[in-house]
Short mmCIF file of C-alpha atoms in Angstrom, two decimals:
data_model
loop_
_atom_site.label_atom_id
_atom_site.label_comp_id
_atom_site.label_asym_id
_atom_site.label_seq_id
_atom_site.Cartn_x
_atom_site.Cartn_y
_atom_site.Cartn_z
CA UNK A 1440 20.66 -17.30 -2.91
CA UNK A 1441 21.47 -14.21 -4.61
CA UNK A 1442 20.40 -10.05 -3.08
CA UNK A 1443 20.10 -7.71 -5.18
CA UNK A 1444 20.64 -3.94 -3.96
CA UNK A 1445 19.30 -0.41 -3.91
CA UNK A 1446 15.23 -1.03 -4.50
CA UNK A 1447 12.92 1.00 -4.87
CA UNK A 1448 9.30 -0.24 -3.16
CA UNK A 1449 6.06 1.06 -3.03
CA UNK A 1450 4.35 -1.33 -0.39
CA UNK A 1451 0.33 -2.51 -0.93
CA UNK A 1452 -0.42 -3.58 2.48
CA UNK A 1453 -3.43 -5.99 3.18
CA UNK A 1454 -3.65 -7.20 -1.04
CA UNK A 1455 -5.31 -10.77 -1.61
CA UNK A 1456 -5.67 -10.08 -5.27
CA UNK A 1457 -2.12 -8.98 -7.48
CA UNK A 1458 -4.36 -6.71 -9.47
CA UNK A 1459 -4.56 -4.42 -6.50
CA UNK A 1460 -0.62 -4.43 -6.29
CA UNK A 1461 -0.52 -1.26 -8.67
CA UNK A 1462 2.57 -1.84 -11.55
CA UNK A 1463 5.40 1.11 -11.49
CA UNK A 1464 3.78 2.80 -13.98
CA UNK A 1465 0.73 3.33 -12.09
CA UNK A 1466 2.37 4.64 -9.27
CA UNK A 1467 1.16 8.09 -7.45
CA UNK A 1468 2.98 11.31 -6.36
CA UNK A 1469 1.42 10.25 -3.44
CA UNK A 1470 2.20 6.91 -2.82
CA UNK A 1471 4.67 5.97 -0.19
CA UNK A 1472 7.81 4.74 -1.50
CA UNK A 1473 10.45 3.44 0.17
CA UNK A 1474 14.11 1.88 -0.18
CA UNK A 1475 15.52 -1.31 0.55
CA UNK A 1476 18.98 -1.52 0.42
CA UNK A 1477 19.72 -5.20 0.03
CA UNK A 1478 17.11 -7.68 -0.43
CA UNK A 1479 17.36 -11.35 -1.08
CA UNK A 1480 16.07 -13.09 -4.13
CA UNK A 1481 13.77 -16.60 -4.15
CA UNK A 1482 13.13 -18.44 -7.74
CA UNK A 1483 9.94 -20.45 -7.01
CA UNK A 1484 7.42 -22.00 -9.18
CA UNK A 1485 5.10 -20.49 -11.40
CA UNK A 1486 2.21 -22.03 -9.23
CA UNK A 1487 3.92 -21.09 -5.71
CA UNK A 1488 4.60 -17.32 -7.16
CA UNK A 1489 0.95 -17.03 -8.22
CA UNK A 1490 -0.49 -18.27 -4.75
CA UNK A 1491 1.80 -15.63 -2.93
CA UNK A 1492 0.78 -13.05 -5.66
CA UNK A 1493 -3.08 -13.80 -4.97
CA UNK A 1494 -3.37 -14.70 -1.43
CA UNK A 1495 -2.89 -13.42 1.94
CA UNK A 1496 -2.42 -17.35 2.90
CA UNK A 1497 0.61 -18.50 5.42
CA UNK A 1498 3.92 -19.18 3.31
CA UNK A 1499 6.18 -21.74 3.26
CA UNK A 1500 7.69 -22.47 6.64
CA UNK A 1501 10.65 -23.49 4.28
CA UNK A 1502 10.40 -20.29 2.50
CA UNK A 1503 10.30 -18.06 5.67
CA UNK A 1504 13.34 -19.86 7.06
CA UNK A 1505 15.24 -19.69 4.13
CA UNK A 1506 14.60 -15.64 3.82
CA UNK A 1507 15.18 -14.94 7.54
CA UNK A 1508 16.94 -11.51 8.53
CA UNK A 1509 18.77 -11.68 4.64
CA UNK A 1510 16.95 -8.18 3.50
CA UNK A 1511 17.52 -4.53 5.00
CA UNK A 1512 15.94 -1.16 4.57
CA UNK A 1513 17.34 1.83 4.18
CA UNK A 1514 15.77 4.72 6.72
CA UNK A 1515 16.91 7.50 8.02
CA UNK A 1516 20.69 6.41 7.28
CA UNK A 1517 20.04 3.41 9.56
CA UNK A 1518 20.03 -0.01 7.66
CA UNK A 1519 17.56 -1.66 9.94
CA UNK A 1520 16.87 -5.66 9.21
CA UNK A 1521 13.88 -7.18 8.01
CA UNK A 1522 12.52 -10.98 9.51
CA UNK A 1523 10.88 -11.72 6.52
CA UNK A 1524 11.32 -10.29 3.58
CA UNK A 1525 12.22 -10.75 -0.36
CA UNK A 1526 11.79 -10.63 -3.69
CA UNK A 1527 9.76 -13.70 -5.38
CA UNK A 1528 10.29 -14.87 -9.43
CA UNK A 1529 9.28 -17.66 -11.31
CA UNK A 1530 11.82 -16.46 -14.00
CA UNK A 1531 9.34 -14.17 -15.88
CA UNK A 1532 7.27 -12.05 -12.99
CA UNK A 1533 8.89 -10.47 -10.25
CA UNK A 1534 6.92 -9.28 -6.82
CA UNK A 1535 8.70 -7.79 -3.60
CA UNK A 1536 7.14 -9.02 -0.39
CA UNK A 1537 7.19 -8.30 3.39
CA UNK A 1538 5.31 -10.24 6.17
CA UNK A 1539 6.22 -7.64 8.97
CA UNK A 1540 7.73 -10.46 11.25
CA UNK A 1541 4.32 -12.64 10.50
CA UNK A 1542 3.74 -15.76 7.97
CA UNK A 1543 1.50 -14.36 5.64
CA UNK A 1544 2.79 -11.77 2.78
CA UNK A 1545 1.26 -8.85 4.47
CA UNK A 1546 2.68 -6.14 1.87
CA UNK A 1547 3.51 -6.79 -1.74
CA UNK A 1548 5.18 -4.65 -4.40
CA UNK A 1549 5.69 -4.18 -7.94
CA UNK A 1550 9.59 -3.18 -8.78
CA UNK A 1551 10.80 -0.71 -11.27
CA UNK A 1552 11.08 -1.91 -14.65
CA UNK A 1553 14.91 -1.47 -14.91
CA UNK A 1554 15.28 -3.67 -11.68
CA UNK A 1555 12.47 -6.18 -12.39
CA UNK A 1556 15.16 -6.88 -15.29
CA UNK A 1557 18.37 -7.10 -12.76
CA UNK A 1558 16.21 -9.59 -10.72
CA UNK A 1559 15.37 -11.47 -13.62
CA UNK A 1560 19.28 -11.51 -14.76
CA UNK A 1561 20.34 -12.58 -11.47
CA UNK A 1562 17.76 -15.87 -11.36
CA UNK A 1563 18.13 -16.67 -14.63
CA UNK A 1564 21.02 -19.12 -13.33
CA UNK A 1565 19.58 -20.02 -9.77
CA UNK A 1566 17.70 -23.29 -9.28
CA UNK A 1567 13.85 -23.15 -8.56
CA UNK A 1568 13.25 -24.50 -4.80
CA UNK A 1569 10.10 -26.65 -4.47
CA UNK A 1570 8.49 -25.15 -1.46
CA UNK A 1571 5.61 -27.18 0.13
CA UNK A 1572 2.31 -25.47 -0.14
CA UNK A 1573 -0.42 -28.24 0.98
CA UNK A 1574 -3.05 -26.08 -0.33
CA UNK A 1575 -1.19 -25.24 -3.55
CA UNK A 1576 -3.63 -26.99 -6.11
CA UNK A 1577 -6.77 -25.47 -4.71
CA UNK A 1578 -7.76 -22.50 -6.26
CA UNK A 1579 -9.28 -19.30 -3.77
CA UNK A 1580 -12.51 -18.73 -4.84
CA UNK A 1581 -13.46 -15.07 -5.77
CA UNK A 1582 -16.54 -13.34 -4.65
CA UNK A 1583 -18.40 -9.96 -5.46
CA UNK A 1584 -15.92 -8.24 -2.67
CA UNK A 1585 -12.81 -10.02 -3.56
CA UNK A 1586 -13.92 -9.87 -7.91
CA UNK A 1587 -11.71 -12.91 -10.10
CA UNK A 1588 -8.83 -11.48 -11.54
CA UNK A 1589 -10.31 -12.02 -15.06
CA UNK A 1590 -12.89 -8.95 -14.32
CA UNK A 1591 -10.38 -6.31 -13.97
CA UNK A 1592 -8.12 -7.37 -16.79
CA UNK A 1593 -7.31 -4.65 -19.02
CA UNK A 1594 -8.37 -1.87 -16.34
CA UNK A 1595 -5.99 1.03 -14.87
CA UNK A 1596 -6.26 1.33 -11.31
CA UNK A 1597 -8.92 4.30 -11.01
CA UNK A 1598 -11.23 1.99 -13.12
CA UNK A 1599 -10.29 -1.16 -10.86
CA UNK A 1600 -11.39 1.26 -7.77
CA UNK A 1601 -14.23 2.33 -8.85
CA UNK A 1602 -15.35 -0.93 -10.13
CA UNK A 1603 -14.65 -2.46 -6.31
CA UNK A 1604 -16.50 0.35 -5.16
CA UNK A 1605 -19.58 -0.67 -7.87
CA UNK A 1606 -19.28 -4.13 -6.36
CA UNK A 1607 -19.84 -2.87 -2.58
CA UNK A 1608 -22.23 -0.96 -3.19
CA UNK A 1609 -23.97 -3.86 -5.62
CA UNK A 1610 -23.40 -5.92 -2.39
CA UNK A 1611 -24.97 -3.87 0.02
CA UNK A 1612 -28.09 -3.73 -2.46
CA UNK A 1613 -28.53 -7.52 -2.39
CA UNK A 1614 -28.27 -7.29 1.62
CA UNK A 1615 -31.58 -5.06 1.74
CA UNK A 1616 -33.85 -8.04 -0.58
CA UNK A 1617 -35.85 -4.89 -1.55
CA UNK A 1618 -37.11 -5.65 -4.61
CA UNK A 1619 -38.51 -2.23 -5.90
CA UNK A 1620 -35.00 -1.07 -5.00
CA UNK A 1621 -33.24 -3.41 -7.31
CA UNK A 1622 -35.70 -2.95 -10.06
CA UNK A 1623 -35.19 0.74 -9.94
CA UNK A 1624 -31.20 0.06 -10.37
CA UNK A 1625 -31.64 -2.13 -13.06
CA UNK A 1626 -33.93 0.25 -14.96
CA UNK A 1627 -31.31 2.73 -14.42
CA UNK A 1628 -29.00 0.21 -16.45
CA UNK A 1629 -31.03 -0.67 -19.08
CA UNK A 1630 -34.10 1.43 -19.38
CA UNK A 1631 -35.20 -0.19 -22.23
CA UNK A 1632 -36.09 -3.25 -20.36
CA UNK A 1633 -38.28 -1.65 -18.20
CA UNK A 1634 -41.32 -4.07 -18.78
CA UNK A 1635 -38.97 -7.10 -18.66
CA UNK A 1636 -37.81 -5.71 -15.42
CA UNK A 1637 -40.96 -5.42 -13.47
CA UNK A 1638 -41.84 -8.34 -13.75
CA UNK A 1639 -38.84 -10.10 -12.34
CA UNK A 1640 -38.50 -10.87 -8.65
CA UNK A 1641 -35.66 -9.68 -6.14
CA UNK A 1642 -33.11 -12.64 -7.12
CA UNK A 1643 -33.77 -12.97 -11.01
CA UNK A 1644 -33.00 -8.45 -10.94
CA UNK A 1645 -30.17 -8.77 -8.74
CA UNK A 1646 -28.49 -11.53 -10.62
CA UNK A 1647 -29.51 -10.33 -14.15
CA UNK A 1648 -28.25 -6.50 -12.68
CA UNK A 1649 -24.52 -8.08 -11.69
CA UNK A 1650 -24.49 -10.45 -14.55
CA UNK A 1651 -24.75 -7.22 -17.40
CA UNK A 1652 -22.16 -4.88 -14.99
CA UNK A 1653 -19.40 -7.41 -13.97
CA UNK A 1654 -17.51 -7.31 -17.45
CA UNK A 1655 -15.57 -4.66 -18.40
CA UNK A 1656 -15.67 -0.63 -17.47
CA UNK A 1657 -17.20 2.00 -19.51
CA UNK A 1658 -19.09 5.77 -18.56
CA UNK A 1659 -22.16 3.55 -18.18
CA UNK A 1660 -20.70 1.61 -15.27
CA UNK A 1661 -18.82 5.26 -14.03
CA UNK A 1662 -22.45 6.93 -14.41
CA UNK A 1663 -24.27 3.79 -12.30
CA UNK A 1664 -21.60 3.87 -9.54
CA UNK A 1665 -21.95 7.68 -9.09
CA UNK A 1666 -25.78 8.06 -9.01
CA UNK A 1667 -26.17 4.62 -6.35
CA UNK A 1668 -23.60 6.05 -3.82
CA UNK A 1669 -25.40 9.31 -3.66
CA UNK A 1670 -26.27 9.50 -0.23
CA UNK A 1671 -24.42 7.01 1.37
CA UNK A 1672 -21.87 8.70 3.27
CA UNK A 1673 -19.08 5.88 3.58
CA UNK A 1674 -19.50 5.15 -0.37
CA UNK A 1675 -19.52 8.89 -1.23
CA UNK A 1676 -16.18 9.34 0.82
CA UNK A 1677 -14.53 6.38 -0.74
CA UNK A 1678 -15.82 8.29 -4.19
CA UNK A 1679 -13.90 10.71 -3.37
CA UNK A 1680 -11.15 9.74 -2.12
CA UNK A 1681 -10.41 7.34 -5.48
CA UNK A 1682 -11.04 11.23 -7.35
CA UNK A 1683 -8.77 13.02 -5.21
CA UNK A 1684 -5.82 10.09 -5.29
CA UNK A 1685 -6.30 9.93 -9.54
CA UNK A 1686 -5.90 13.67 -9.91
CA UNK A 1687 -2.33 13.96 -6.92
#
């Protein structure tokens, strides 16, 4: 197994979806970054990479073994060693990963672009190691709090906040089954189906509401999410604190 040296990490701690695991150019002022000074490098397969890229699943008892105590970071001018941590390709994606002594890739980060290349130079001529995965072929289904990759494709990461932040708040709607409530949201949506609207019942809104905003993000979607958290104190904080991040 190869290390590579001298990388630069900007940890995403808790992430089940890669989307969430912000790409260097995306980074903030901010963010915390820190350096590793010698991690190792694991080729693995395409499917394997994805699962550890969109899952907060247990790893590869293989994997962890194989990985043990090989990667350091740099702190202070002490090199302190890390149980379990590395730097995961399939030969075209790279994604840094630390289970803080656990099984499960707890943190994940993207690498700068310059070193996404070295990592990719330096596996180019190491063999991909089958690691056992026994739930491997089973996709993790997505819900309305944990939204399918495909619905935040082509988003930067303010829009990808805010559009979690639609969802919860889209989610806490359903949990009331107020009917008048939903109708009123919808309207907001698309006032010109007002009649249409009034004479649906909680589920067929709902649905029809979440079917029309999941796609996509425009000022439409912005202008919905700001005027449904308005007095909700825990949605009006997390409002602000996706402003206050975007503008740092």
């Amino acid at each position: 197994m190869v290390h590579i040296r001298d990388v630069w990490i900007n940890w995403f701690e808790g992430e089940e979806n890669g989307y969430n695991v912000c790409e260097f150019f995306e980074w903030r002022k901010d963010d915390k970054i820190e350096l590793l000074d010698q991690v190792v490098i694991v080729k693995m397969t395409s499917k394997l990479f994805n699962y550890i890229e969109n899952n907060l699943a247990e790893l590869p008892e293989e994997l962890l073994n194989d990985v043990y105590q090989q990667s350091f970071q740099r702190k202070n001018n002490q090199r302190i060693q890390l149980d379990y941590c590395f730097i995961a390709t399939d030969g075209k994606k790279v994604l840094a990963v630390d289970t803080l002594g656990y099984q499960t890739p707890i943190r994940k980060s993207r690498l700068m672009p310059r070193q996404e290349e070295i990592v990719l130079e330096l596996a180019m001529n190491e063999f991909v190691k089958n690691y056992y995965v026994e739930y491997l072929d089973h996709p993790r289904e997505h819900h309305i709090l944990s939204p399918d990759p495909k619905l935040m494709s082509g988003l930067i990461r303010k829009e990808r906040q805010l559009k979690q932040l639609l969802f919860m708040v889209l989610d806490q709607l359903y949990s009331t089954g107020n009917r008048a409530e939903v109708q009123y949201w919808y309207t907001e949506w698309a006032p010109t189906n007002y009649e249409m609207i009034q004479s649906m019942n909680f589920e067929e809104a709902w649905n029809s509401l979440y079917a029309e905003v999941r796609d996509g993000w425009s000022h439409q979607h912005y202008q919905l999410c700001e005027r449904m958290i308005k007095g909700q104190p825990f949605f009006e904080k997390l409002w602000e604190l996706q402003h206050a991040e975007s503008v740092k």
